[in-house]
Amino acid sequence: MDKRVLEYKRPTELSTEMVEVSLLLGQRTSAPDRPTDTDAIELLQTDVTPDRRSTVVKWMFEFVDETQGFGNVEHKDAVAFHAVILLDRYLSLVKTEKTELQKIAAACLIVAFRVRTPVSPSDLLMGFLFGDKKAADSYVSRVCDGLQMDLTVETHCDYYHAILPRFSLRSDQERELVESTNEMLKGCVRKWEFMRRKFSPWATARVALAICAEKLGMGSDAVLGNTLYWDCVRYFRDGSVPSTY
């Protein structure tokens, strides 16, 4: 991502529409063009179907939610979303058998954990996923090689700190809003159609937080009427959002 775009992450500099436009457009134009869209996956994969991917992504979120060692709730979610992006990127580059999909997904979880925390996953965690460390190392190496060691990922979670101050909430309300937003997005990223649209992490965080804040009675946000985000807003409001939202 362009260095100028990274600078806009500071909350104090996110006060004008001009800055917001620059950030959104900057993400679209300066981010490297990675072959992570569903078209690339559909062209390459013959054994891995959208439904099978959806099932494995659901398992990834459930595993992280239920397993100790991933940190607090917010950190768990960031690791899980990071891992899903790595999985899709891997599937767009490396032909994968359906029998190996879950192990590749598990390796993506370990890689995401290592990237986002200075502490390596415990042997217990690797045992849960693979049964032994040697097998885990083998699949982790396959993922790293397949991705050509390009393991850095920005998710919508990385922009929460810059957006949440707009809502003027207490810390407990912020936690509730983040948890609600992430639960909604877990359902969204399982969907092939959501991944096909390729919303930027900033747009996803901005609109999803606004919609959940409105539903929780924590205030409304002008972004919901902003044409800059219309495609994203329309997706979340046209019935494509999980039924609980």
Short mmCIF file of C-alpha atoms in Angstrom, two decimals:
data_model
loop_
_atom_site.label_atom_id
_atom_site.label_comp_id
_atom_site.label_asym_id
_atom_site.label_seq_id
_atom_site.Cartn_x
_atom_site.Cartn_y
_atom_site.Cartn_z
CA MET A 1 0.00 0.00 0.00
CA ASP A 2 1.12 3.53 -0.78
CA LYS A 3 2.86 5.20 2.17
CA ARG A 4 0.58 8.24 1.82
CA VAL A 5 -2.43 6.00 2.34
CA LEU A 6 -0.96 4.45 5.47
CA GLU A 7 -0.61 7.90 6.98
CA TYR A 8 -4.38 8.37 6.85
CA LYS A 9 -4.83 5.63 9.41
CA ARG A 10 -4.25 8.11 12.23
CA PRO A 11 -7.67 8.99 13.71
CA THR A 12 -6.84 12.70 13.94
CA GLU A 13 -6.43 12.83 10.16
CA LEU A 14 -9.71 11.11 9.36
CA SER A 15 -11.94 14.15 9.83
CA THR A 16 -12.74 15.29 6.32
CA GLU A 17 -14.44 13.71 3.33
CA MET A 18 -11.46 14.65 1.18
CA VAL A 19 -9.18 12.50 3.32
CA GLU A 20 -11.71 9.68 3.23
CA VAL A 21 -11.94 9.82 -0.55
CA SER A 22 -8.15 9.81 -0.79
CA LEU A 23 -7.93 6.77 1.46
CA LEU A 24 -10.58 4.77 -0.37
CA LEU A 25 -9.27 5.61 -3.82
CA GLY A 26 -5.70 5.10 -2.65
CA GLN A 27 -6.52 1.58 -1.56
CA ARG A 28 -8.03 0.86 -4.94
CA THR A 29 -5.18 2.25 -7.02
CA SER A 30 -1.97 1.78 -5.06
CA ALA A 31 -2.46 -1.65 -3.51
CA PRO A 32 -0.58 -4.35 -5.43
CA ASP A 33 -2.71 -6.33 -7.86
CA ARG A 34 -2.91 -9.76 -6.29
CA PRO A 35 -4.68 -12.67 -8.03
CA THR A 36 -7.05 -13.24 -5.13
CA ASP A 37 -10.43 -12.76 -6.78
CA THR A 38 -12.86 -15.59 -7.30
CA ASP A 39 -12.32 -15.60 -11.07
CA ALA A 40 -8.72 -16.75 -10.57
CA ILE A 41 -9.85 -19.43 -8.12
CA GLU A 42 -12.60 -20.66 -10.44
CA LEU A 43 -10.21 -20.88 -13.38
CA LEU A 44 -7.60 -22.83 -11.43
CA GLN A 45 -9.54 -25.06 -9.06
CA THR A 46 -11.48 -28.09 -10.26
CA ASP A 47 -11.80 -30.02 -7.00
CA VAL A 48 -12.43 -27.11 -4.61
CA THR A 49 -15.93 -25.68 -5.05
CA PRO A 50 -17.39 -22.47 -3.57
CA ASP A 51 -19.53 -24.56 -1.20
CA ARG A 52 -16.51 -26.55 -0.03
CA ARG A 53 -14.55 -23.35 0.51
CA SER A 54 -17.47 -21.91 2.49
CA THR A 55 -17.56 -24.97 4.75
CA VAL A 56 -13.84 -24.76 5.44
CA VAL A 57 -13.96 -21.01 6.11
CA LYS A 58 -16.78 -21.60 8.61
CA TRP A 59 -14.60 -24.23 10.29
CA MET A 60 -11.67 -21.79 10.46
CA PHE A 61 -13.74 -19.22 12.35
CA GLU A 62 -15.21 -21.85 14.67
CA PHE A 63 -11.81 -23.35 15.40
CA VAL A 64 -10.30 -19.98 16.31
CA ASP A 65 -13.31 -19.09 18.48
CA GLU A 66 -13.07 -22.33 20.44
CA THR A 67 -9.29 -22.69 20.77
CA GLN A 68 -7.08 -21.18 23.45
CA GLY A 69 -3.81 -19.57 22.38
CA PHE A 70 -5.04 -17.08 19.79
CA GLY A 71 -5.27 -14.20 22.27
CA ASN A 72 -8.28 -12.02 23.10
CA VAL A 73 -11.46 -11.88 21.03
CA GLU A 74 -10.35 -9.00 18.82
CA HIS A 75 -6.98 -10.62 18.14
CA LYS A 76 -8.65 -13.96 17.38
CA ASP A 77 -10.88 -12.34 14.78
CA ALA A 78 -7.97 -10.51 13.14
CA VAL A 79 -6.02 -13.78 12.88
CA ALA A 80 -9.02 -15.62 11.41
CA PHE A 81 -9.82 -12.98 8.78
CA HIS A 82 -6.12 -12.76 7.88
CA ALA A 83 -6.00 -16.54 7.43
CA VAL A 84 -9.07 -16.56 5.16
CA ILE A 85 -7.46 -13.98 2.88
CA LEU A 86 -4.30 -16.10 2.74
CA LEU A 87 -6.39 -19.16 1.90
CA ASP A 88 -8.14 -17.42 -1.00
CA ARG A 89 -4.85 -16.06 -2.27
CA TYR A 90 -3.33 -19.55 -2.11
CA LEU A 91 -6.31 -21.07 -3.95
CA SER A 92 -5.89 -18.50 -6.71
CA LEU A 93 -2.28 -19.59 -7.22
CA VAL A 94 -1.98 -23.30 -6.38
CA LYS A 95 -4.26 -26.09 -7.57
CA THR A 96 -5.52 -27.90 -4.48
CA GLU A 97 -7.23 -31.25 -3.89
CA LYS A 98 -10.39 -31.15 -1.79
CA THR A 99 -8.90 -33.71 0.59
CA GLU A 100 -6.12 -31.26 1.46
CA LEU A 101 -8.18 -28.07 1.67
CA GLN A 102 -8.72 -28.18 5.43
CA LYS A 103 -5.02 -28.80 6.10
CA ILE A 104 -4.08 -25.89 3.84
CA ALA A 105 -6.60 -23.76 5.74
CA ALA A 106 -5.08 -24.88 9.04
CA ALA A 107 -1.63 -23.94 7.80
CA CYS A 108 -2.98 -20.52 6.84
CA LEU A 109 -4.21 -20.11 10.42
CA ILE A 110 -0.75 -20.88 11.78
CA VAL A 111 0.88 -18.47 9.31
CA ALA A 112 -1.59 -15.71 10.18
CA PHE A 113 -0.97 -16.28 13.88
CA ARG A 114 2.78 -16.02 13.37
CA VAL A 115 2.49 -12.85 11.29
CA ARG A 116 0.21 -11.10 13.78
CA THR A 117 1.92 -12.03 17.03
CA PRO A 118 5.58 -12.27 18.08
CA VAL A 119 4.83 -15.56 19.83
CA SER A 120 4.85 -18.75 17.73
CA PRO A 121 1.84 -21.08 17.99
CA SER A 122 2.22 -23.59 20.78
CA ASP A 123 2.89 -27.25 20.04
CA LEU A 124 -0.56 -27.92 21.48
CA LEU A 125 -2.18 -25.69 18.86
CA MET A 126 -0.25 -27.36 16.05
CA GLY A 127 -1.18 -30.74 17.47
CA PHE A 128 -4.87 -29.85 17.38
CA LEU A 129 -4.59 -28.95 13.72
CA PHE A 130 -2.26 -31.64 12.39
CA GLY A 131 -1.48 -34.22 15.02
CA ASP A 132 2.25 -33.51 15.04
CA LYS A 133 4.64 -30.62 14.49
CA LYS A 134 6.41 -32.21 11.51
CA ALA A 135 3.19 -32.43 9.50
CA ALA A 136 2.30 -28.87 10.49
CA ASP A 137 5.69 -27.56 9.37
CA SER A 138 5.30 -29.34 6.04
CA TYR A 139 1.97 -27.69 5.25
CA VAL A 140 3.09 -24.30 6.53
CA SER A 141 6.07 -24.51 4.16
CA ARG A 142 3.73 -25.36 1.29
CA VAL A 143 1.58 -22.32 2.02
CA CYS A 144 4.57 -20.00 2.34
CA ASP A 145 6.09 -21.32 -0.89
CA GLY A 146 2.77 -21.13 -2.73
CA LEU A 147 2.33 -17.52 -1.66
CA GLN A 148 5.99 -16.79 -2.45
CA MET A 149 6.43 -15.61 1.15
CA ASP A 150 3.98 -12.76 0.52
CA LEU A 151 2.21 -13.18 3.85
CA THR A 152 1.34 -9.62 4.84
CA VAL A 153 -2.38 -8.90 4.82
CA GLU A 154 -4.51 -5.94 5.81
CA THR A 155 -8.01 -6.78 7.01
CA HIS A 156 -10.91 -4.57 7.97
CA CYS A 157 -9.91 -5.18 11.62
CA ASP A 158 -6.80 -3.07 11.10
CA TYR A 159 -8.92 0.05 10.54
CA TYR A 160 -11.21 -0.17 13.56
CA HIS A 161 -8.92 2.00 15.69
CA ALA A 162 -9.26 4.84 13.19
CA ILE A 163 -13.03 4.59 12.73
CA LEU A 164 -14.38 3.85 16.22
CA PRO A 165 -13.65 7.36 17.64
CA ARG A 166 -16.32 8.71 15.28
CA PHE A 167 -19.02 7.00 17.33
CA SER A 168 -17.99 8.47 20.73
CA LEU A 169 -18.69 5.22 22.59
CA ARG A 170 -17.54 3.83 25.92
CA SER A 171 -14.90 1.12 25.76
CA ASP A 172 -17.44 -1.62 26.55
CA GLN A 173 -19.71 -0.33 23.77
CA GLU A 174 -16.80 -0.31 21.34
CA ARG A 175 -16.07 -3.94 22.17
CA GLU A 176 -19.72 -4.86 21.65
CA LEU A 177 -19.80 -3.04 18.32
CA VAL A 178 -16.60 -4.70 17.09
CA GLU A 179 -17.79 -8.17 18.10
CA SER A 180 -21.15 -7.63 16.40
CA THR A 181 -19.50 -6.31 13.24
CA ASN A 182 -17.07 -9.20 13.05
CA GLU A 183 -19.87 -11.73 13.50
CA MET A 184 -21.70 -10.18 10.57
CA LEU A 185 -18.58 -10.19 8.41
CA LYS A 186 -17.79 -13.82 9.24
CA GLY A 187 -21.00 -14.72 7.47
CA CYS A 188 -20.19 -12.42 4.57
CA VAL A 189 -16.69 -13.67 3.79
CA ARG A 190 -17.99 -17.22 3.53
CA LYS A 191 -19.99 -16.10 0.51
CA TRP A 192 -18.48 -16.31 -2.94
CA GLU A 193 -20.38 -13.19 -4.02
CA PHE A 194 -18.91 -11.07 -1.23
CA MET A 195 -15.36 -12.07 -2.16
CA ARG A 196 -16.09 -11.39 -5.83
CA ARG A 197 -16.94 -7.76 -5.07
CA LYS A 198 -13.48 -7.15 -3.56
CA PHE A 199 -14.42 -4.30 -1.24
CA SER A 200 -11.38 -2.62 0.26
CA PRO A 201 -10.69 -3.34 3.97
CA TRP A 202 -11.34 0.33 4.73
CA ALA A 203 -14.74 0.39 2.99
CA THR A 204 -15.73 -2.90 4.62
CA ALA A 205 -14.86 -1.66 8.11
CA ARG A 206 -16.42 1.77 7.57
CA VAL A 207 -19.78 0.53 6.30
CA ALA A 208 -20.09 -2.62 8.44
CA LEU A 209 -19.40 -0.69 11.66
CA ALA A 210 -21.96 1.94 10.67
CA ILE A 211 -24.67 -0.62 9.94
CA CYS A 212 -24.08 -2.55 13.17
CA ALA A 213 -23.95 0.65 15.24
CA GLU A 214 -27.32 1.66 13.82
CA LYS A 215 -28.82 -1.76 14.59
CA LEU A 216 -27.44 -1.70 18.14
CA GLY A 217 -28.83 1.79 18.77
CA MET A 218 -25.38 3.32 19.04
CA GLY A 219 -26.07 6.10 16.57
CA SER A 220 -26.11 6.47 12.82
CA ASP A 221 -23.31 7.42 10.45
CA ALA A 222 -23.50 9.63 7.39
CA VAL A 223 -21.44 7.07 5.48
CA LEU A 224 -24.63 5.05 4.98
CA GLY A 225 -25.87 7.74 2.63
CA ASN A 226 -22.52 8.47 1.01
CA THR A 227 -22.36 7.65 -2.70
CA LEU A 228 -18.65 6.98 -2.26
CA TYR A 229 -19.58 3.75 -0.49
CA TRP A 230 -22.82 3.04 -2.31
CA ASP A 231 -21.81 -0.36 -3.72
CA CYS A 232 -20.70 -1.54 -0.31
CA VAL A 233 -23.76 -0.12 1.48
CA ARG A 234 -26.09 -1.66 -1.10
CA TYR A 235 -24.49 -5.08 -0.66
CA PHE A 236 -24.97 -5.02 3.10
CA ARG A 237 -28.55 -3.75 2.81
CA ASP A 238 -29.96 -5.71 -0.12
CA GLY A 239 -30.49 -8.93 1.78
CA SER A 240 -27.00 -10.30 1.25
CA VAL A 241 -26.16 -9.82 4.92
CA PRO A 242 -26.66 -12.91 7.14
CA SER A 243 -30.28 -13.16 8.27
CA THR A 244 -29.48 -12.35 11.91
CA TYR A 245 -28.57 -8.85 10.76
#
